[in-house]
Coordinates of C-alpha atoms in Angstrom, one line a residue:
X1 CA -113.7 -23.3 -18.9
X2 CA -111.3 -23.1 -21.9
X3 CA -110.4 -19.5 -22.9
X4 CA -112.7 -19.8 -25.9
X5 CA -115.6 -21.0 -23.7
X6 CA -115.0 -18.2 -21.2
X7 CA -115.1 -15.6 -24.0
X8 CA -118.4 -16.9 -25.4
X9 CA -119.9 -17.1 -21.9
X10 CA -119.0 -13.5 -21.1
X11 CA -120.0 -12.0 -24.4
X12 CA -123.4 -13.8 -24.3
X13 CA -124.3 -13.3 -20.6
X14 CA -122.7 -10.0 -19.6
X15 CA -124.4 -7.0 -21.3
X16 CA -121.3 -4.9 -20.7
X17 CA -119.4 -7.0 -23.1
X18 CA -122.1 -7.7 -25.7
X19 CA -120.8 -7.4 -29.3
X20 CA -122.4 -6.2 -32.5
X21 CA -121.3 -5.7 -36.1
X22 CA -121.0 -2.0 -36.8
X23 CA -120.1 0.1 -39.8
X24 CA -117.0 2.4 -39.4
X25 CA -116.2 4.5 -42.4
X26 CA -117.6 1.9 -44.7
X27 CA -116.0 -1.1 -43.0
X28 CA -117.9 -3.7 -41.0
X29 CA -116.2 -4.7 -37.8
X30 CA -117.2 -6.3 -34.5
X31 CA -117.5 -3.8 -31.6
X32 CA -118.8 -3.6 -28.0
X33 CA -122.4 -2.5 -28.0
X34 CA -122.9 -1.1 -24.5
X35 CA -119.6 0.5 -23.4
X36 CA -119.1 4.2 -22.9
X37 CA -119.1 5.9 -26.3
X38 CA -116.2 8.3 -25.6
X39 CA -113.0 8.6 -23.6
X40 CA -114.4 11.3 -21.1
X41 CA -117.4 9.0 -20.5
X42 CA -115.0 6.5 -18.9
X43 CA -114.8 8.8 -15.9
X44 CA -118.5 8.4 -15.0
X45 CA -118.3 4.7 -15.8
X46 CA -115.6 4.2 -13.1
X47 CA -117.2 6.4 -10.4
X48 CA -118.6 3.5 -8.4
X49 CA -115.5 1.4 -8.6
X50 CA -113.5 4.3 -7.2
X51 CA -115.6 4.3 -4.0
X52 CA -118.1 6.9 -5.4
X53 CA -115.1 9.2 -5.9
X54 CA -113.7 8.9 -2.4
X55 CA -110.8 6.5 -3.0
X56 CA -107.3 7.7 -3.7
X57 CA -106.7 7.7 -7.5
X58 CA -103.3 9.3 -8.2
X59 CA -100.2 9.2 -6.1
X60 CA -97.1 11.2 -7.1
X61 CA -94.1 12.2 -5.0
X62 CA -96.0 12.6 -1.8
X63 CA -99.1 14.2 -3.5
X64 CA -102.4 12.4 -3.4
X65 CA -105.6 13.0 -5.4
X66 CA -108.9 11.3 -4.8
X67 CA -111.0 10.2 -7.8
X68 CA -113.4 13.1 -7.0
X69 CA -110.5 15.6 -6.8
X70 CA -109.3 14.3 -10.2
X71 CA -112.6 14.5 -12.0
X72 CA -113.5 17.9 -10.6
X73 CA -110.1 19.2 -11.8
X74 CA -110.8 17.7 -15.2
X75 CA -114.2 19.5 -15.4
X76 CA -112.8 22.8 -14.2
X77 CA -110.1 22.7 -16.8
X78 CA -112.6 21.9 -19.5
X79 CA -114.7 25.0 -18.6
X80 CA -111.6 27.2 -18.5
X81 CA -110.3 25.9 -21.8
X82 CA -113.6 26.8 -23.4
X83 CA -114.4 30.1 -21.5
X84 CA -110.9 31.6 -21.0
X85 CA -108.9 30.2 -24.0
X86 CA -111.7 29.9 -26.5
X87 CA -111.0 26.2 -27.3
X88 CA -113.7 24.1 -28.7
X89 CA -114.6 21.0 -30.6
X90 CA -112.1 19.8 -33.1
X91 CA -109.3 22.0 -31.8
X92 CA -106.0 20.2 -31.5
X93 CA -104.3 20.8 -28.1
X94 CA -100.7 19.6 -27.5
X95 CA -99.4 18.3 -24.2
X96 CA -95.6 18.3 -23.7
X97 CA -94.3 17.3 -20.2
X98 CA -93.0 14.5 -18.1
X99 CA -95.4 12.2 -16.3
X100 CA -97.2 14.6 -14.0
X101 CA -100.8 14.2 -12.6
X102 CA -101.6 17.3 -14.7
X103 CA -101.0 15.3 -17.9
X104 CA -103.7 12.8 -17.0
X105 CA -106.1 15.6 -16.2
X106 CA -105.4 17.4 -19.4
X107 CA -106.0 14.3 -21.6
X108 CA -109.6 14.1 -20.3
X109 CA -110.2 17.9 -20.1
X110 CA -109.2 18.3 -23.8
X111 CA -111.3 15.4 -24.9
X112 CA -114.2 16.7 -22.7
X113 CA -114.5 19.8 -24.9
X114 CA -114.4 17.7 -28.0
X115 CA -110.9 18.7 -28.6
X116 CA -108.1 16.4 -29.9
X117 CA -105.2 15.6 -27.7
X118 CA -101.8 15.9 -29.4
X119 CA -99.3 13.8 -27.5
X120 CA -95.8 15.3 -27.8
X121 CA -92.7 13.4 -27.1
X122 CA -91.1 15.1 -24.1
X123 CA -87.6 14.2 -25.3
X124 CA -87.9 16.0 -28.6
X125 CA -85.7 18.9 -29.5
X126 CA -87.0 22.3 -30.7
X127 CA -86.7 21.2 -34.3
X128 CA -88.6 18.0 -33.7
X129 CA -91.3 19.9 -31.7
X130 CA -91.6 22.3 -34.6
X131 CA -92.4 19.5 -37.0
X132 CA -95.1 18.0 -34.9
X133 CA -96.8 21.3 -34.1
X134 CA -96.8 22.3 -37.8
X135 CA -98.0 18.8 -38.8
X136 CA -100.8 18.7 -36.2
X137 CA -101.9 22.3 -36.4
X138 CA -101.9 22.6 -32.6
X139 CA -101.9 26.2 -31.6
X140 CA -102.1 25.7 -27.8
X141 CA -99.5 23.7 -25.8
X142 CA -99.6 22.7 -22.1
X143 CA -95.9 22.3 -21.1
X144 CA -93.6 22.0 -18.1
X145 CA -90.5 24.1 -17.7
X146 CA -88.0 22.2 -19.9
X147 CA -90.5 21.9 -22.7
X148 CA -91.4 25.6 -22.4
X149 CA -87.8 26.5 -22.9
X150 CA -87.7 24.4 -26.1
X151 CA -91.0 25.9 -27.3
X152 CA -90.2 29.5 -26.7
X153 CA -88.3 29.9 -30.0
X154 CA -91.4 28.7 -31.8
X155 CA -93.9 30.8 -29.9
X156 CA -94.1 33.7 -32.3
X157 CA -93.5 32.0 -35.6
X158 CA -96.1 29.4 -35.0
X159 CA -98.5 31.7 -33.1
X160 CA -98.6 29.4 -30.1
X161 CA -100.5 29.8 -26.9
X162 CA -98.2 28.3 -24.3
X163 CA -99.8 27.3 -20.9
X164 CA -97.2 26.6 -18.2
X165 CA -97.5 23.6 -16.0
X166 CA -95.5 23.1 -12.7
X167 CA -92.1 24.7 -13.2
X168 CA -93.3 26.2 -16.5
X169 CA -96.1 28.3 -14.8
X170 CA -94.1 31.4 -14.4
X171 CA -92.6 31.4 -17.9
X172 CA -95.9 32.0 -19.7
X173 CA -98.9 34.3 -19.7
X174 CA -101.3 31.4 -18.9
X175 CA -100.8 28.8 -16.2
X176 CA -102.4 25.5 -15.5
X177 CA -103.2 26.4 -11.9
X178 CA -104.8 29.7 -12.7
X179 CA -107.0 28.1 -15.4
X180 CA -108.1 25.3 -13.0
X181 CA -108.7 27.5 -10.0
X182 CA -110.5 30.3 -11.9
X183 CA -113.0 28.0 -13.7
X184 CA -116.7 28.8 -13.4
X185 CA -117.8 25.3 -12.7
X186 CA -116.6 21.9 -11.6
X187 CA -119.5 20.1 -13.3
X188 CA -119.2 18.1 -16.6
X189 CA -119.5 20.1 -19.8
X190 CA -122.4 19.1 -22.0
X191 CA -120.8 18.6 -25.4
X192 CA -122.0 16.2 -28.1
X193 CA -119.1 14.0 -29.1
X194 CA -119.6 11.2 -31.6
X195 CA -117.9 7.9 -30.8
X196 CA -116.1 8.1 -34.2
X197 CA -114.8 11.6 -33.6
X198 CA -111.0 12.0 -33.2
X199 CA -109.7 11.6 -29.7
X200 CA -105.9 12.0 -30.1
X201 CA -102.9 12.3 -32.4
X202 CA -99.9 10.2 -31.2
X203 CA -96.7 10.3 -33.1
X204 CA -95.1 7.0 -34.1
X205 CA -91.7 6.7 -35.8
X206 CA -91.9 5.2 -39.2
X207 CA -89.6 4.6 -42.2
X208 CA -90.3 8.0 -43.6
X209 CA -87.8 9.8 -41.3
X210 CA -90.3 12.2 -39.7
X211 CA -92.7 10.5 -37.2
X212 CA -96.2 9.9 -38.4
X213 CA -99.2 11.3 -36.6
X214 CA -101.6 8.4 -35.7
X215 CA -105.2 9.6 -35.5
X216 CA -107.1 7.7 -32.8
X217 CA -110.9 7.9 -32.3
X218 CA -112.9 7.7 -29.2
X219 CA -114.4 4.4 -30.3
X220 CA -111.0 2.9 -31.0
X221 CA -109.6 3.8 -27.5
X222 CA -112.7 2.7 -25.5
X223 CA -112.9 -0.6 -27.4
X224 CA -109.3 -1.3 -26.6
X225 CA -109.9 -0.5 -22.9
X226 CA -112.9 -2.8 -22.6
X227 CA -111.0 -5.6 -24.4
X228 CA -108.4 -5.5 -21.6
X229 CA -111.1 -5.1 -18.9
X230 CA -112.7 -8.2 -20.2
X231 CA -109.5 -10.2 -19.5
X232 CA -110.1 -9.7 -15.8
X233 CA -113.6 -11.1 -16.1
X234 CA -112.7 -14.2 -18.1
X235 CA -109.5 -15.0 -16.0
X236 CA -111.4 -16.5 -13.0
X237 CA -113.6 -18.5 -15.4
X238 CA -110.5 -20.1 -16.9
X239 CA -108.7 -20.6 -13.6
X240 CA -111.2 -20.4 -10.7
X241 CA -110.0 -19.2 -7.3
X242 CA -110.2 -21.5 -4.3
X243 CA -113.6 -21.3 -2.5
X244 CA -112.1 -19.7 0.6
X245 CA -109.8 -17.3 -1.3
X246 CA -110.1 -13.7 -0.2
X247 CA -111.4 -11.1 -2.5
X248 CA -108.7 -9.7 -4.9
X249 CA -107.2 -6.4 -3.8
X250 CA -108.0 -3.2 -5.6
X251 CA -105.9 -3.0 -8.8
X252 CA -103.1 -0.5 -8.5
X253 CA -100.7 0.3 -11.3
X254 CA -97.2 1.9 -11.3
X255 CA -96.6 4.0 -14.4
X256 CA -92.9 3.8 -15.4
X257 CA -93.0 4.6 -19.2
X258 CA -93.8 8.0 -20.8
X259 CA -97.4 8.9 -21.0
X260 CA -96.9 10.1 -24.6
X261 CA -96.8 6.5 -25.6
X262 CA -99.8 4.0 -25.8
X263 CA -98.1 1.6 -23.4
X264 CA -98.8 4.0 -20.5
X265 CA -101.8 5.9 -21.7
X266 CA -104.2 3.1 -22.8
X267 CA -103.7 -0.1 -20.8
X268 CA -102.7 1.7 -17.6
X269 CA -104.3 5.2 -17.4
X270 CA -107.4 4.9 -19.5
X271 CA -108.0 1.3 -18.3
X272 CA -107.7 2.5 -14.7
X273 CA -110.9 4.6 -15.0
X274 CA -113.5 1.8 -15.5
X275 CA -111.3 -0.7 -13.7
X276 CA -111.3 1.3 -10.5
X277 CA -107.5 1.1 -10.3
X278 CA -105.2 3.5 -8.5
X279 CA -102.3 5.1 -10.5
X280 CA -98.9 5.8 -9.0
X281 CA -96.5 8.0 -11.1
X282 CA -92.8 8.0 -10.9
X283 CA -90.8 11.3 -11.4
X284 CA -88.0 9.4 -13.1
X285 CA -87.3 5.7 -13.5
X286 CA -85.3 4.3 -10.7
X287 CA -85.4 0.5 -10.0
X288 CA -84.9 0.7 -6.3
X289 CA -87.5 3.4 -5.9
X290 CA -89.9 1.3 -7.9
X291 CA -89.3 -1.6 -5.5
X292 CA -90.1 0.7 -2.6
X293 CA -93.3 2.1 -4.2
X294 CA -94.6 -1.4 -5.1
X295 CA -93.9 -2.6 -1.6
X296 CA -95.2 0.3 0.3
X297 CA -98.3 1.0 -1.9
X298 CA -99.2 -2.6 -2.5
X299 CA -99.1 -2.1 -6.3
X300 CA -100.5 -5.0 -8.3
X301 CA -99.7 -4.1 -11.9
X302 CA -96.3 -3.3 -13.4
X303 CA -96.0 -2.7 -17.2
X304 CA -92.8 -1.4 -18.7
X305 CA -90.2 -2.1 -21.3
X306 CA -88.2 -5.3 -20.8
X307 CA -85.2 -3.4 -19.5
X308 CA -87.3 -2.1 -16.6
X309 CA -88.6 -5.4 -15.5
X310 CA -85.1 -6.8 -15.6
X311 CA -83.8 -3.9 -13.5
X312 CA -86.7 -4.2 -11.1
X313 CA -85.8 -7.9 -10.6
X314 CA -82.2 -7.1 -9.8
X315 CA -83.1 -4.3 -7.5
X316 CA -85.6 -6.5 -5.6
X317 CA -83.0 -9.2 -5.1
X318 CA -80.5 -6.6 -3.8
X319 CA -83.1 -5.3 -1.4
X320 CA -84.4 -8.7 -0.3
X321 CA -87.9 -8.1 -1.6
X322 CA -90.2 -10.5 -3.4
X323 CA -93.0 -7.9 -4.0
X324 CA -95.9 -10.3 -3.3
X325 CA -98.6 -7.7 -4.2
X326 CA -97.7 -7.8 -7.9
X327 CA -100.1 -10.0 -9.8
X328 CA -99.3 -8.7 -13.3
X329 CA -95.7 -8.1 -14.5
X330 CA -96.0 -7.1 -18.2
X331 CA -93.7 -5.9 -20.9
X332 CA -94.5 -3.8 -24.0
X333 CA -92.6 -1.7 -26.5
X334 CA -90.0 -4.4 -27.2
X335 CA -89.6 -8.1 -27.0
X336 CA -88.4 -9.5 -23.7
X337 CA -85.4 -11.9 -23.8
X338 CA -86.7 -15.5 -23.6
X339 CA -84.4 -16.4 -20.8
X340 CA -85.8 -13.6 -18.6
X341 CA -89.3 -15.0 -18.5
X342 CA -88.5 -17.9 -16.1
X343 CA -86.1 -15.7 -14.1
X344 CA -88.9 -13.2 -13.5
X345 CA -91.4 -15.9 -12.6
X346 CA -88.9 -17.3 -10.1
X347 CA -88.1 -13.9 -8.6
X348 CA -91.8 -12.8 -8.3
X349 CA -93.7 -16.0 -7.5
X350 CA -97.0 -14.3 -7.0
X351 CA -96.9 -12.4 -10.3
X352 CA -98.3 -13.5 -13.6
X353 CA -95.4 -12.7 -16.0
X354 CA -96.9 -11.4 -19.2
X355 CA -96.0 -10.1 -22.6
X356 CA -97.9 -7.9 -25.0
X357 CA -97.7 -6.6 -28.6
X358 CA -99.6 -3.7 -29.8
X359 CA -99.1 -0.5 -31.8
X360 CA -100.0 3.2 -31.7
X361 CA -102.1 2.4 -34.7
X362 CA -104.1 -0.2 -32.7
X363 CA -104.6 1.9 -29.6
X364 CA -102.1 -0.6 -28.0
X365 CA -104.5 -3.5 -28.3
X366 CA -103.1 -6.6 -30.0
X367 CA -101.6 -9.8 -28.8
X368 CA -100.6 -11.1 -25.4
X369 CA -100.3 -13.9 -22.9
X370 CA -99.5 -14.5 -19.2
X371 CA -98.3 -17.1 -16.8
X372 CA -97.8 -20.7 -17.8
X373 CA -98.6 -20.0 -21.5
X374 CA -95.8 -17.5 -21.6
X375 CA -93.3 -19.6 -19.6
X376 CA -93.9 -22.5 -22.0
X377 CA -93.5 -20.2 -25.1
X378 CA -91.1 -17.4 -24.1
X379 CA -90.3 -16.6 -27.8
X380 CA -93.9 -16.1 -28.7
X381 CA -96.0 -12.9 -28.5
X382 CA -99.1 -14.7 -27.5
X383 CA -102.7 -14.8 -28.7
X384 CA -105.0 -12.2 -30.1
X385 CA -107.0 -10.5 -27.3
X386 CA -110.7 -11.2 -27.8
X387 CA -113.4 -10.5 -28.8
X388 CA -113.5 -7.6 -31.3
X389 CA -110.2 -8.1 -33.2
X390 CA -109.7 -10.2 -36.3
X391 CA -106.3 -11.4 -37.5
X392 CA -104.8 -12.5 -40.8
X393 CA -101.2 -13.5 -41.7
X394 CA -100.6 -12.4 -45.3
X395 CA -98.0 -12.9 -48.0
X396 CA -96.6 -10.1 -50.1
X397 CA -99.6 -10.4 -52.5
X398 CA -102.2 -10.0 -49.7
X399 CA -103.2 -13.7 -49.6
X400 CA -103.6 -15.7 -46.4
X401 CA -100.7 -18.0 -45.6
X402 CA -101.1 -21.4 -43.9
X403 CA -100.4 -21.8 -40.2
X404 CA -96.7 -22.1 -39.6
X405 CA -95.8 -19.9 -42.6
X406 CA -94.1 -16.5 -42.2
X407 CA -96.3 -13.6 -43.2
X408 CA -97.3 -10.1 -42.3
X409 CA -99.5 -9.7 -39.2
X410 CA -102.6 -7.9 -40.4
X411 CA -105.4 -6.9 -38.0
X412 CA -108.9 -5.5 -38.2
X413 CA -111.4 -4.1 -35.6
X414 CA -112.9 -0.9 -34.1
X415 CA -109.6 -0.2 -32.4
X416 CA -107.7 0.6 -35.6
X417 CA -106.5 4.2 -36.2
X418 CA -108.6 6.4 -38.5
X419 CA -105.6 7.5 -40.6
X420 CA -102.1 8.9 -40.6
X421 CA -102.4 12.6 -40.2
X422 CA -101.8 14.5 -43.5
X423 CA -100.4 11.3 -45.1
X424 CA -103.1 9.8 -47.4
X425 CA -100.6 7.7 -49.4
X426 CA -99.1 6.1 -46.2
X427 CA -102.7 5.6 -44.9
X428 CA -103.8 3.8 -48.1
X429 CA -100.7 1.6 -48.0
X430 CA -101.3 0.6 -44.3
X431 CA -105.1 0.4 -44.2
X432 CA -106.5 -1.9 -46.9
X433 CA -110.2 -2.6 -46.8
X434 CA -110.2 -1.9 -43.1
X435 CA -107.3 -4.2 -42.4
X436 CA -104.1 -2.8 -40.9
X437 CA -100.9 -4.0 -42.5
X438 CA -98.6 -3.8 -39.4
X439 CA -95.3 -4.3 -41.1
X440 CA -94.4 -7.0 -38.6
X441 CA -93.7 -10.5 -39.8
X442 CA -94.8 -13.5 -37.8
X443 CA -96.0 -17.1 -37.7
X444 CA -99.4 -18.3 -36.4
X445 CA -99.5 -21.8 -35.0
X446 CA -102.5 -24.2 -34.8
X447 CA -103.2 -23.2 -31.2
X448 CA -103.5 -19.5 -32.1
X449 CA -100.1 -18.4 -30.7
X450 CA -98.2 -15.8 -32.8
X451 CA -94.4 -15.5 -32.9
X452 CA -93.1 -12.3 -34.3
X453 CA -89.8 -12.9 -36.2
X454 CA -88.9 -9.7 -38.0
X455 CA -89.9 -6.2 -39.0
X456 CA -90.4 -4.9 -42.5
X457 CA -89.8 -1.4 -41.2
X458 CA -86.4 -0.1 -40.5
X459 CA -87.1 0.7 -36.9
X460 CA -84.7 0.5 -34.0
X461 CA -86.4 -0.2 -30.6
X462 CA -84.3 1.3 -27.9
X463 CA -85.7 0.4 -24.5
X464 CA -89.2 0.5 -26.0
X465 CA -88.6 3.8 -27.8
X466 CA -89.1 3.5 -31.6
X467 CA -86.4 5.3 -33.7
X468 CA -86.7 5.6 -37.5
X469 CA -83.4 4.9 -39.2
X470 CA -84.1 7.6 -41.8
X471 CA -84.6 10.1 -39.0
X472 CA -81.1 9.4 -37.7
X473 CA -79.6 9.3 -41.1
X474 CA -81.1 12.7 -42.0
X475 CA -79.3 14.2 -38.9
X476 CA -76.0 12.5 -39.7
X477 CA -76.0 13.8 -43.2
X478 CA -76.0 17.4 -41.8
X479 CA -72.4 17.0 -40.9
X480 CA -70.2 18.5 -43.7
X481 CA -67.7 15.6 -43.7
X482 CA -70.4 12.9 -44.1
X483 CA -71.0 11.8 -47.7
X484 CA -73.3 8.9 -46.8
X485 CA -74.8 7.4 -43.7
X486 CA -76.7 4.3 -42.7
X487 CA -78.3 3.6 -39.3
X488 CA -79.1 0.3 -37.8
X489 CA -79.8 -1.5 -34.5
X490 CA -77.0 -2.7 -32.3
X491 CA -77.8 -5.3 -29.6
X492 CA -77.5 -4.0 -26.1
X493 CA -77.7 -6.0 -22.9
X494 CA -79.7 -3.3 -21.0
X495 CA -81.9 -1.6 -23.6
X496 CA -82.3 -4.4 -26.1
X497 CA -81.2 -2.3 -29.0
X498 CA -79.3 1.0 -29.4
X499 CA -78.5 3.1 -32.4
X500 CA -75.5 2.3 -34.5
X501 CA -74.3 4.0 -37.7
X502 CA -71.8 3.5 -40.5
X503 CA -70.5 6.6 -42.3
X504 CA -68.6 7.3 -45.5
X505 CA -66.5 10.4 -44.9
X506 CA -65.0 12.9 -47.3
X507 CA -61.4 12.1 -48.4
X508 CA -59.0 13.0 -45.6
X509 CA -61.7 13.7 -43.0
X510 CA -61.7 12.2 -39.6
X511 CA -64.6 12.0 -37.1
X512 CA -64.9 10.4 -33.7
X513 CA -68.0 9.2 -32.0
X514 CA -67.7 11.9 -29.4
X515 CA -67.4 14.6 -32.1
X516 CA -70.5 13.4 -33.8
X517 CA -72.4 13.2 -30.5
X518 CA -71.5 16.9 -29.9
X519 CA -72.6 17.8 -33.5
X520 CA -76.0 16.1 -33.2
X521 CA -76.8 17.7 -29.8
X522 CA -79.8 19.9 -30.4
X523 CA -80.5 18.4 -33.8
X524 CA -81.6 15.0 -32.6
X525 CA -83.1 13.8 -29.3
X526 CA -80.5 12.2 -27.1
X527 CA -82.0 8.7 -27.3
X528 CA -81.6 8.7 -31.1
X529 CA -77.9 9.7 -31.2
X530 CA -75.8 6.7 -32.3
X531 CA -74.1 4.9 -29.4
X532 CA -71.7 3.1 -31.9
X533 CA -70.1 4.7 -35.0
X534 CA -68.2 3.1 -37.8
X535 CA -66.4 5.4 -40.2
X536 CA -64.7 4.8 -43.6
X537 CA -63.7 6.6 -46.7
X538 CA -64.8 3.8 -49.1
X539 CA -68.3 3.7 -50.6
X540 CA -70.8 1.9 -48.3
X541 CA -71.8 -1.6 -49.4
X542 CA -74.6 -1.8 -52.0
X543 CA -76.9 -4.5 -53.2
X544 CA -77.8 -5.7 -56.7
X545 CA -80.0 -2.6 -57.4
X546 CA -77.3 -0.2 -56.2
X547 CA -79.2 0.6 -53.1
X548 CA -77.3 0.7 -49.8
X549 CA -77.4 -2.8 -48.3
X550 CA -78.3 -2.0 -44.7
X551 CA -78.3 -5.6 -43.5
X552 CA -74.9 -6.4 -45.0
X553 CA -73.4 -3.2 -43.5
X554 CA -74.9 -3.9 -40.1
X555 CA -73.5 -7.5 -40.2
X556 CA -70.0 -6.3 -41.1
X557 CA -70.0 -3.6 -38.4
X558 CA -71.1 -6.0 -35.7
X559 CA -68.5 -8.5 -36.8
X560 CA -65.8 -5.8 -36.4
X561 CA -67.2 -5.0 -33.0
X562 CA -67.1 -8.6 -31.9
X563 CA -63.6 -9.0 -33.2
X564 CA -62.5 -6.0 -31.1
X565 CA -64.0 -7.4 -28.0

């Protein structure tokens, strides 16, 4: 079958993927009719695929949790949150930690009581954590030791209840282990949660300096999950396996990006529940350790930023491994260099090398492609994932542009965020008649492939981590010798982009990159601190409207850098 025929066949013959028109906040969209209505309902939907609960579900640093162990822990935590901590529907509960199994349990436990998960960037400083907690209104935070240390200065002023996890357990009054072990029941709570209730708040860097809280609903998350699940159903219809081919192995995913980002939470963790997939967590990214984990655990699915797949390839070559178990080698968070596509396909011949584009605002669902399509079009982002999304490419006046013409990628569907938290103007600017103006500029060809060419937003993507230029500039302006600052992306062979900045200093002042790094420590997360600095005493270049000309300044600085090399 062609991809289009396969989609029509599955939607019309498989009740799981049947689609209806539904009304969401006054907007008519296509949505799956028969899927689980909420995120916690995904647990029961995956029970049979996880061997009636008996299969190993999470592996981490020598620890192992069966699916039954996992779901019982989720239910116990939900009871304890309600009975011991007094949490209930609508309460926002923050999670701040590295990728521990407890994080996965907490996401489902909070949503099981009808609460709203507030995903906190584990790399944030105390000042950045303060902003997010004030903005979200979260009064309870589950955190590991390093995050507890950063949160302690805020405990009294924000009236926080801190619950320690792992190395944070002995630093707080409440602990994760005690809550879980003292719960009255390990059976599911009976809570009425509407499919359009809020599921989570995830923070995404924007052009406003402070990150924006993206409010995701249960319907949005589960529609994204089943859109991905449907890809595994249509794939054998498009490319049928040989009659004597063995059954495919159980899907098994290695999580190598932070779980406070959609790249890890949605297409890996949440998808793993109904897909029957095993999850392996890494304590910290290490390419050689990733090779060993993939080899020894027969991992089938790898999804990381392009830097990680490149480093995985180099490590596998050094170790003499081809990692034949991998059937999906995807990238998200940033564009993979075109030349790397064929290199990865040659290095891992059994893997379908894939790319994807999505946003926090779309629950990570968006555009993608795999295999021969990607190898033939390594500059492209792929096609829109069917069947519930709609796509338009618009000009500055909101009109459709012809195929082959540059315009703003604009999408619609049940997976779109509800709003930006506490930012009605930004919400109205981004959501127009149910359509999400993504801020990304691209071209749609006659076959449906989309190539993303530019960003309207001033965002630096460092190894998949979004950094707002205004956020960096605000911190740079704190220095008493800085009169003006502009931040921009600098190409980097390993991370894709890193932060660069040009400064106008006060007359007679001198400032080195090392001095500025020391000054910013504690004010700005390490990954946001400029790796390259250009200083001058003259006024920074301006355009015709007397605004700082970011593009011209960036070009001049990069020219100077190239000349020095």
